[in-house]
Amino acid sequence: MYRIIALFVITIVFCSAHFTRYSKDNFRKYEDSVRFAVPSNFPKPVYDFKNNPLTNAGFMLGRYLFYDPSLSKDSSIACSNCHQYFAAFANLDHPVSHGVDYCLGTRNAPALFNLAWQKEFMWDGGVKHIEFSPLNAITSSCEMASSLDTIVHRLQKSSTYPALFQSAFGSSEINSQKLLRALAQFTAMLVSANSKYDKHIRHEAGGEFTNEEETGYRLFKQHCSACHKEPLFTDFSFRNNGLELISADPGRDTVTDQETDRGRFKVPSLRNIELSSPYMHDGRFSTLQEVLEHYNSGVKKNANLDSLLQKNNQLGIRLSAPEQQALLAFLKTLTDYEFVNNKKFQQD
């Protein structure tokens, strides 16, 4: 009971903070520091800003919009409610998203980073472009329950936004395309590539692995890397990992209308996994230990179970307790503290 009350109080405080209005000084605060750079150990991104040139003002406008609850029907829910910077822009301790009127969604809010390298978004891949990815939350009756027309009209009537759009796009006109492109300038800049692992790969100071982390890295490459491909730690495929014998959530089948895709979900990145609990599409596991135990002994023989989880008449990935601990040690090297503590991505 006390935990529930505490979480409720934290939620109220966090939500109320979103009503902060932004000054011109805040708007200019980072105007000389916004630059998209591809990390040396990363592949070429998918999103290249060609049709949405990144500007300091555009990034800051997207940041304001991301933290502004007026994008929701009753001005109670901002993008940042379900995508919290301290949880690598996931939703800490919430198995599923929480929307307007205390409505509970059906899926866990995914972490937001390295989006410029993605071709498909959401757990089922139902969105094909980063600029359209906010539409799912904005229009969902159980999340922000709004519409682009409503938001545009509301922003047009505000005392601050016309000037911000003028600075970002050279015109005070506010429309849905500019709104979505401003949000994309912010979210595409959420690049996480400076963890201990990255420093290890780039042979930089601070990247020296312990013996346990090195053992965990070997185990990772042996058992996990086929799906969680380096350096992004996902291959962006859709797979069924045996959570249920019969999948309650259709998953990818929602998009393809193929029974063979039922219960398949997008492979999430393991970057910052230490910070983004709970886990799986429905947030059923609270800890990484539970996740590893699922793969060790809990995999169900679903009709669409991924072939990598059923080899030699054995389900899952069997690891001893010491091996699991070593793997956990390695996974924690994927935590990018510089990313989650970057003031540029946080609300002033």
Short mmCIF file of N, CA, C and O in Angstrom, two decimals, residues 220-316:
data_model
loop_
_atom_site.label_atom_id
_atom_site.label_comp_id
_atom_site.label_asym_id
_atom_site.label_seq_id
_atom_site.Cartn_x
_atom_site.Cartn_y
_atom_site.Cartn_z
N PHE A 220 27.50 -13.24 -23.94
CA PHE A 220 26.58 -12.48 -24.77
C PHE A 220 26.79 -12.80 -26.25
O PHE A 220 25.82 -13.05 -26.98
N LYS A 221 28.01 -12.77 -26.69
CA LYS A 221 28.29 -13.04 -28.10
C LYS A 221 27.91 -14.47 -28.48
O LYS A 221 27.50 -14.74 -29.62
N GLN A 222 28.00 -15.37 -27.53
CA GLN A 222 27.67 -16.77 -27.80
C GLN A 222 26.17 -17.01 -27.83
O GLN A 222 25.67 -17.77 -28.68
N HIS A 223 25.42 -16.36 -26.95
CA HIS A 223 24.01 -16.70 -26.77
C HIS A 223 23.00 -15.61 -27.18
O HIS A 223 21.83 -15.94 -27.41
N CYS A 224 23.42 -14.37 -27.24
CA CYS A 224 22.45 -13.27 -27.38
C CYS A 224 22.62 -12.41 -28.63
O CYS A 224 21.70 -11.70 -29.03
N SER A 225 23.82 -12.40 -29.20
CA SER A 225 24.15 -11.42 -30.22
C SER A 225 23.43 -11.62 -31.55
O SER A 225 23.38 -10.70 -32.37
N ALA A 226 22.86 -12.80 -31.77
CA ALA A 226 22.15 -13.02 -33.04
C ALA A 226 20.93 -12.10 -33.15
O ALA A 226 20.61 -11.62 -34.24
N CYS A 227 20.26 -11.87 -32.03
CA CYS A 227 19.08 -10.98 -32.02
C CYS A 227 19.46 -9.57 -31.60
O CYS A 227 18.95 -8.59 -32.14
N HIS A 228 20.34 -9.48 -30.61
CA HIS A 228 20.74 -8.17 -30.08
C HIS A 228 22.11 -7.81 -30.67
O HIS A 228 23.13 -7.81 -29.99
N LYS A 229 22.08 -7.48 -31.94
CA LYS A 229 23.30 -7.29 -32.72
C LYS A 229 24.02 -5.99 -32.36
O LYS A 229 23.41 -4.94 -32.26
N GLU A 230 25.33 -6.11 -32.15
CA GLU A 230 26.14 -4.93 -31.89
C GLU A 230 26.25 -4.06 -33.16
O GLU A 230 26.15 -4.59 -34.27
N PRO A 231 26.43 -2.76 -33.02
CA PRO A 231 26.59 -1.99 -31.79
C PRO A 231 25.27 -1.41 -31.26
O PRO A 231 25.25 -0.83 -30.18
N LEU A 232 24.18 -1.58 -32.00
CA LEU A 232 22.90 -1.03 -31.56
C LEU A 232 22.19 -1.96 -30.60
O LEU A 232 21.21 -1.60 -29.98
N PHE A 233 22.66 -3.20 -30.54
CA PHE A 233 22.15 -4.24 -29.65
C PHE A 233 20.70 -4.61 -29.97
O PHE A 233 19.92 -4.95 -29.09
N THR A 234 20.37 -4.57 -31.23
CA THR A 234 19.13 -5.10 -31.79
C THR A 234 19.35 -5.30 -33.27
O THR A 234 20.11 -4.56 -33.89
N ASP A 235 18.69 -6.31 -33.83
CA ASP A 235 18.73 -6.47 -35.28
C ASP A 235 17.45 -5.94 -35.91
O ASP A 235 17.23 -6.11 -37.10
N PHE A 236 16.56 -5.34 -35.09
CA PHE A 236 15.31 -4.73 -35.53
C PHE A 236 14.31 -5.74 -36.10
O PHE A 236 13.34 -5.36 -36.75
N SER A 237 14.54 -7.01 -35.86
CA SER A 237 13.62 -8.04 -36.34
C SER A 237 12.45 -8.19 -35.36
O SER A 237 12.44 -7.59 -34.29
N PHE A 238 11.48 -9.02 -35.75
CA PHE A 238 10.32 -9.30 -34.91
C PHE A 238 10.33 -10.78 -34.57
O PHE A 238 10.37 -11.63 -35.47
N ARG A 239 10.32 -11.08 -33.28
CA ARG A 239 10.49 -12.47 -32.85
C ARG A 239 9.55 -12.81 -31.70
O ARG A 239 9.14 -11.95 -30.93
N ASN A 240 9.24 -14.10 -31.60
CA ASN A 240 8.45 -14.63 -30.49
C ASN A 240 9.42 -15.33 -29.54
O ASN A 240 10.13 -16.24 -29.94
N ASN A 241 9.46 -14.86 -28.29
CA ASN A 241 10.42 -15.42 -27.35
C ASN A 241 9.77 -16.30 -26.28
O ASN A 241 10.31 -16.49 -25.20
N GLY A 242 8.61 -16.86 -26.60
CA GLY A 242 8.03 -17.89 -25.76
C GLY A 242 7.50 -17.43 -24.42
O GLY A 242 7.56 -18.17 -23.44
N LEU A 243 6.97 -16.22 -24.36
CA LEU A 243 6.40 -15.74 -23.11
C LEU A 243 5.14 -16.50 -22.73
O LEU A 243 4.85 -16.69 -21.55
N GLU A 244 4.38 -16.92 -23.74
CA GLU A 244 3.11 -17.62 -23.51
C GLU A 244 2.97 -18.77 -24.50
O GLU A 244 3.49 -18.71 -25.62
N LEU A 245 2.24 -19.78 -24.10
CA LEU A 245 1.97 -20.89 -25.02
C LEU A 245 1.09 -20.42 -26.16
O LEU A 245 1.30 -20.78 -27.33
N ILE A 246 0.11 -19.59 -25.83
CA ILE A 246 -0.75 -18.95 -26.83
C ILE A 246 -0.69 -17.46 -26.59
O ILE A 246 -1.06 -16.99 -25.51
N SER A 247 -0.23 -16.70 -27.55
CA SER A 247 0.01 -15.28 -27.35
C SER A 247 -1.29 -14.50 -27.21
O SER A 247 -2.16 -14.55 -28.09
N ALA A 248 -1.42 -13.78 -26.09
CA ALA A 248 -2.61 -12.96 -25.86
C ALA A 248 -2.59 -11.71 -26.73
O ALA A 248 -3.63 -11.28 -27.26
N ASP A 249 -1.43 -11.12 -26.90
CA ASP A 249 -1.27 -9.94 -27.74
C ASP A 249 -0.84 -10.40 -29.13
O ASP A 249 0.15 -11.11 -29.27
N PRO A 250 -1.56 -9.99 -30.19
CA PRO A 250 -1.20 -10.46 -31.54
C PRO A 250 0.15 -9.96 -32.02
O PRO A 250 0.74 -10.55 -32.93
N GLY A 251 0.67 -8.88 -31.43
CA GLY A 251 2.00 -8.42 -31.83
C GLY A 251 2.07 -8.00 -33.28
O GLY A 251 1.22 -7.27 -33.78
N ARG A 252 3.08 -8.50 -33.98
CA ARG A 252 3.32 -8.12 -35.38
C ARG A 252 2.13 -8.48 -36.28
O ARG A 252 1.91 -7.84 -37.31
N ASP A 253 1.36 -9.46 -35.88
CA ASP A 253 0.17 -9.88 -36.63
C ASP A 253 -0.82 -8.72 -36.79
O ASP A 253 -1.58 -8.68 -37.75
N THR A 254 -0.79 -7.76 -35.88
CA THR A 254 -1.64 -6.58 -35.98
C THR A 254 -1.37 -5.82 -37.26
O THR A 254 -2.28 -5.23 -37.87
N VAL A 255 -0.12 -5.83 -37.70
CA VAL A 255 0.29 -5.08 -38.88
C VAL A 255 0.20 -5.93 -40.15
O VAL A 255 -0.28 -5.48 -41.18
N THR A 256 0.66 -7.18 -40.07
CA THR A 256 0.76 -8.01 -41.27
C THR A 256 -0.46 -8.88 -41.55
O THR A 256 -0.62 -9.38 -42.66
N ASP A 257 -1.28 -9.09 -40.51
CA ASP A 257 -2.43 -9.98 -40.63
C ASP A 257 -2.00 -11.39 -41.04
O ASP A 257 -2.66 -12.07 -41.82
N GLN A 258 -0.86 -11.82 -40.46
CA GLN A 258 -0.33 -13.16 -40.72
C GLN A 258 -0.27 -13.93 -39.41
O GLN A 258 0.37 -13.49 -38.45
N GLU A 259 -0.90 -15.07 -39.36
CA GLU A 259 -0.93 -15.87 -38.14
C GLU A 259 0.48 -16.23 -37.67
O GLU A 259 0.74 -16.35 -36.47
N THR A 260 1.40 -16.37 -38.62
CA THR A 260 2.78 -16.71 -38.26
C THR A 260 3.49 -15.57 -37.53
O THR A 260 4.57 -15.76 -36.96
N ASP A 261 2.89 -14.38 -37.56
CA ASP A 261 3.47 -13.23 -36.86
C ASP A 261 2.83 -13.00 -35.51
O ASP A 261 3.21 -12.06 -34.79
N ARG A 262 1.88 -13.82 -35.13
CA ARG A 262 1.22 -13.63 -33.85
C ARG A 262 2.21 -13.82 -32.69
O ARG A 262 2.95 -14.80 -32.64
N GLY A 263 2.22 -12.87 -31.80
CA GLY A 263 3.12 -12.95 -30.66
C GLY A 263 4.56 -12.58 -30.97
O GLY A 263 5.44 -12.73 -30.12
N ARG A 264 4.81 -12.08 -32.16
CA ARG A 264 6.15 -11.60 -32.49
C ARG A 264 6.23 -10.10 -32.18
O ARG A 264 5.33 -9.34 -32.54
N PHE A 265 7.32 -9.70 -31.55
CA PHE A 265 7.52 -8.30 -31.20
C PHE A 265 8.92 -7.88 -31.60
O PHE A 265 9.83 -8.70 -31.73
N LYS A 266 9.07 -6.58 -31.79
CA LYS A 266 10.36 -6.03 -32.19
C LYS A 266 11.40 -6.30 -31.11
O LYS A 266 11.15 -6.10 -29.93
N VAL A 267 12.56 -6.75 -31.53
CA VAL A 267 13.66 -7.00 -30.60
C VAL A 267 14.14 -5.66 -30.06
O VAL A 267 14.60 -4.80 -30.82
N PRO A 268 14.03 -5.42 -28.75
CA PRO A 268 14.46 -4.14 -28.19
C PRO A 268 15.97 -4.06 -28.06
O PRO A 268 16.65 -5.08 -27.93
N SER A 269 16.48 -2.86 -28.07
CA SER A 269 17.91 -2.67 -27.80
C SER A 269 18.21 -2.98 -26.35
O SER A 269 17.40 -2.71 -25.46
N LEU A 270 19.37 -3.54 -26.10
CA LEU A 270 19.80 -3.81 -24.73
C LEU A 270 20.56 -2.64 -24.12
O LEU A 270 20.93 -2.68 -22.95
N ARG A 271 20.80 -1.62 -24.90
CA ARG A 271 21.46 -0.44 -24.34
C ARG A 271 20.59 0.16 -23.23
O ARG A 271 19.36 0.22 -23.36
N ASN A 272 21.23 0.57 -22.18
CA ASN A 272 20.55 1.19 -21.03
C ASN A 272 19.50 0.29 -20.39
O ASN A 272 18.60 0.75 -19.69
N ILE A 273 19.64 -1.02 -20.62
CA ILE A 273 18.64 -1.96 -20.12
C ILE A 273 18.58 -1.97 -18.59
O ILE A 273 17.52 -2.25 -18.00
N GLU A 274 19.66 -1.62 -17.95
CA GLU A 274 19.70 -1.56 -16.49
C GLU A 274 18.73 -0.52 -15.94
O GLU A 274 18.22 -0.65 -14.82
N LEU A 275 18.43 0.50 -16.75
CA LEU A 275 17.64 1.65 -16.27
C LEU A 275 16.18 1.61 -16.71
O LEU A 275 15.39 2.43 -16.23
N SER A 276 15.81 0.72 -17.61
CA SER A 276 14.52 0.84 -18.28
C SER A 276 13.51 -0.25 -17.92
O SER A 276 12.70 -0.66 -18.74
N SER A 277 13.55 -0.71 -16.67
CA SER A 277 12.57 -1.72 -16.24
C SER A 277 11.18 -1.08 -16.16
O SER A 277 11.07 0.14 -15.97
N PRO A 278 10.12 -1.89 -16.27
CA PRO A 278 10.10 -3.35 -16.43
C PRO A 278 10.30 -3.75 -17.90
O PRO A 278 10.38 -2.89 -18.77
N TYR A 279 10.33 -5.08 -18.13
CA TYR A 279 10.77 -5.60 -19.41
C TYR A 279 9.71 -6.42 -20.13
O TYR A 279 8.78 -6.92 -19.52
N MET A 280 9.90 -6.58 -21.42
CA MET A 280 9.02 -7.24 -22.37
C MET A 280 7.90 -6.28 -22.82
O MET A 280 7.71 -5.22 -22.23
N HIS A 281 7.19 -6.66 -23.86
CA HIS A 281 6.19 -5.77 -24.46
C HIS A 281 5.09 -5.39 -23.49
O HIS A 281 4.45 -4.34 -23.63
N ASP A 282 4.85 -6.24 -22.49
CA ASP A 282 3.80 -5.97 -21.52
C ASP A 282 4.35 -5.67 -20.13
O ASP A 282 3.59 -5.59 -19.16
N GLY A 283 5.66 -5.49 -20.03
CA GLY A 283 6.27 -5.13 -18.76
C GLY A 283 6.10 -6.18 -17.67
O GLY A 283 6.08 -5.85 -16.48
N ARG A 284 6.05 -7.44 -18.03
CA ARG A 284 5.75 -8.49 -17.05
C ARG A 284 6.91 -8.80 -16.11
O ARG A 284 6.69 -9.35 -15.03
N PHE A 285 8.14 -8.49 -16.51
CA PHE A 285 9.29 -8.79 -15.67
C PHE A 285 9.85 -7.50 -15.06
O PHE A 285 10.14 -6.54 -15.78
N SER A 286 10.01 -7.50 -13.75
CA SER A 286 10.48 -6.31 -13.05
C SER A 286 11.99 -6.19 -13.04
O SER A 286 12.53 -5.09 -12.93
N THR A 287 12.69 -7.30 -13.12
CA THR A 287 14.16 -7.28 -13.00
C THR A 287 14.81 -8.03 -14.15
O THR A 287 14.20 -8.91 -14.79
N LEU A 288 16.08 -7.74 -14.36
CA LEU A 288 16.84 -8.46 -15.37
C LEU A 288 17.06 -9.91 -14.96
O LEU A 288 17.15 -10.79 -15.82
N GLN A 289 17.12 -10.16 -13.67
CA GLN A 289 17.25 -11.54 -13.20
C GLN A 289 16.04 -12.37 -13.64
O GLN A 289 16.18 -13.53 -14.04
N GLU A 290 14.85 -11.77 -13.58
CA GLU A 290 13.64 -12.47 -14.04
C GLU A 290 13.70 -12.74 -15.53
O GLU A 290 13.25 -13.80 -16.00
N VAL A 291 14.23 -11.79 -16.27
CA VAL A 291 14.36 -11.97 -17.72
C VAL A 291 15.27 -13.15 -18.03
O VAL A 291 14.94 -14.03 -18.84
N LEU A 292 16.42 -13.19 -17.39
CA LEU A 292 17.36 -14.29 -17.63
C LEU A 292 16.78 -15.63 -17.20
O LEU A 292 17.01 -16.65 -17.86
N GLU A 293 16.02 -15.63 -16.12
CA GLU A 293 15.41 -16.87 -15.67
C GLU A 293 14.33 -17.34 -16.64
O GLU A 293 14.13 -18.55 -16.82
N HIS A 294 13.65 -16.39 -17.26
CA HIS A 294 12.69 -16.78 -18.31
C HIS A 294 13.39 -17.55 -19.41
O HIS A 294 12.95 -18.63 -19.82
N TYR A 295 14.51 -16.99 -19.89
CA TYR A 295 15.23 -17.67 -20.97
C TYR A 295 15.87 -18.97 -20.51
O TYR A 295 16.03 -19.91 -21.30
N ASN A 296 16.18 -19.05 -19.24
CA ASN A 296 16.80 -20.25 -18.70
C ASN A 296 15.80 -21.39 -18.51
O ASN A 296 16.10 -22.55 -18.82
N SER A 297 14.60 -21.07 -18.02
CA SER A 297 13.68 -22.16 -17.67
C SER A 297 12.21 -21.88 -17.97
O SER A 297 11.37 -22.75 -17.76
N GLY A 298 11.89 -20.67 -18.48
CA GLY A 298 10.49 -20.32 -18.62
C GLY A 298 9.96 -20.23 -20.03
O GLY A 298 8.77 -19.91 -20.23
N VAL A 299 10.77 -20.50 -21.03
CA VAL A 299 10.33 -20.36 -22.42
C VAL A 299 9.25 -21.39 -22.75
O VAL A 299 9.42 -22.59 -22.51
N LYS A 300 8.13 -20.91 -23.30
CA LYS A 300 7.01 -21.77 -23.70
C LYS A 300 7.12 -22.11 -25.18
O LYS A 300 7.55 -21.29 -25.99
N LYS A 301 6.68 -23.32 -25.53
CA LYS A 301 6.78 -23.76 -26.93
C LYS A 301 5.60 -23.21 -27.73
O LYS A 301 4.69 -23.93 -28.16
N ASN A 302 5.60 -21.92 -27.92
CA ASN A 302 4.61 -21.24 -28.75
C ASN A 302 4.74 -21.71 -30.19
O ASN A 302 5.84 -22.05 -30.64
N ALA A 303 3.63 -21.72 -30.92
CA ALA A 303 3.66 -22.16 -32.32
C ALA A 303 4.62 -21.31 -33.15
O ALA A 303 5.18 -21.79 -34.15
N ASN A 304 4.81 -20.05 -32.75
CA ASN A 304 5.68 -19.15 -33.50
C ASN A 304 7.01 -18.88 -32.79
O ASN A 304 7.70 -17.91 -33.11
N LEU A 305 7.35 -19.74 -31.84
CA LEU A 305 8.59 -19.54 -31.09
C LEU A 305 9.78 -19.44 -32.03
O LEU A 305 9.93 -20.24 -32.97
N ASP A 306 10.65 -18.48 -31.77
CA ASP A 306 11.82 -18.29 -32.61
C ASP A 306 12.72 -19.52 -32.59
O ASP A 306 12.93 -20.13 -31.53
N SER A 307 13.25 -19.86 -33.74
CA SER A 307 14.05 -21.07 -33.87
C SER A 307 15.32 -21.03 -33.01
O SER A 307 15.84 -22.07 -32.60
N LEU A 308 15.82 -19.83 -32.72
CA LEU A 308 17.03 -19.71 -31.91
C LEU A 308 16.78 -20.14 -30.46
O LEU A 308 17.73 -20.39 -29.72
N LEU A 309 15.51 -20.23 -30.08
CA LEU A 309 15.17 -20.61 -28.70
C LEU A 309 14.70 -22.05 -28.60
O LEU A 309 14.17 -22.47 -27.57
N GLN A 310 14.90 -22.82 -29.66
CA GLN A 310 14.54 -24.24 -29.61
C GLN A 310 15.56 -25.03 -30.43
O GLN A 310 15.39 -25.27 -31.60
N LYS A 311 16.61 -25.42 -29.75
CA LYS A 311 17.68 -26.16 -30.39
C LYS A 311 17.95 -27.45 -29.62
O LYS A 311 17.91 -27.47 -28.39
N ASN A 312 18.19 -28.50 -30.39
CA ASN A 312 18.54 -29.80 -29.79
C ASN A 312 17.50 -30.25 -28.76
O ASN A 312 17.83 -30.73 -27.67
N ASN A 313 16.24 -30.06 -29.13
CA ASN A 313 15.11 -30.46 -28.26
C ASN A 313 15.15 -29.76 -26.90
O ASN A 313 14.66 -30.29 -25.90
N GLN A 314 15.73 -28.60 -26.87
CA GLN A 314 15.82 -27.83 -25.63
C GLN A 314 15.33 -26.41 -25.87
O GLN A 314 15.70 -25.77 -26.85
N LEU A 315 14.46 -25.93 -24.98
CA LEU A 315 13.92 -24.58 -25.11
C LEU A 315 14.76 -23.58 -24.32
O LEU A 315 15.26 -23.89 -23.24
N GLY A 316 14.90 -22.38 -24.87
CA GLY A 316 15.53 -21.30 -24.14
C GLY A 316 17.04 -21.27 -24.22
O GLY A 316 17.66 -21.86 -25.10
#
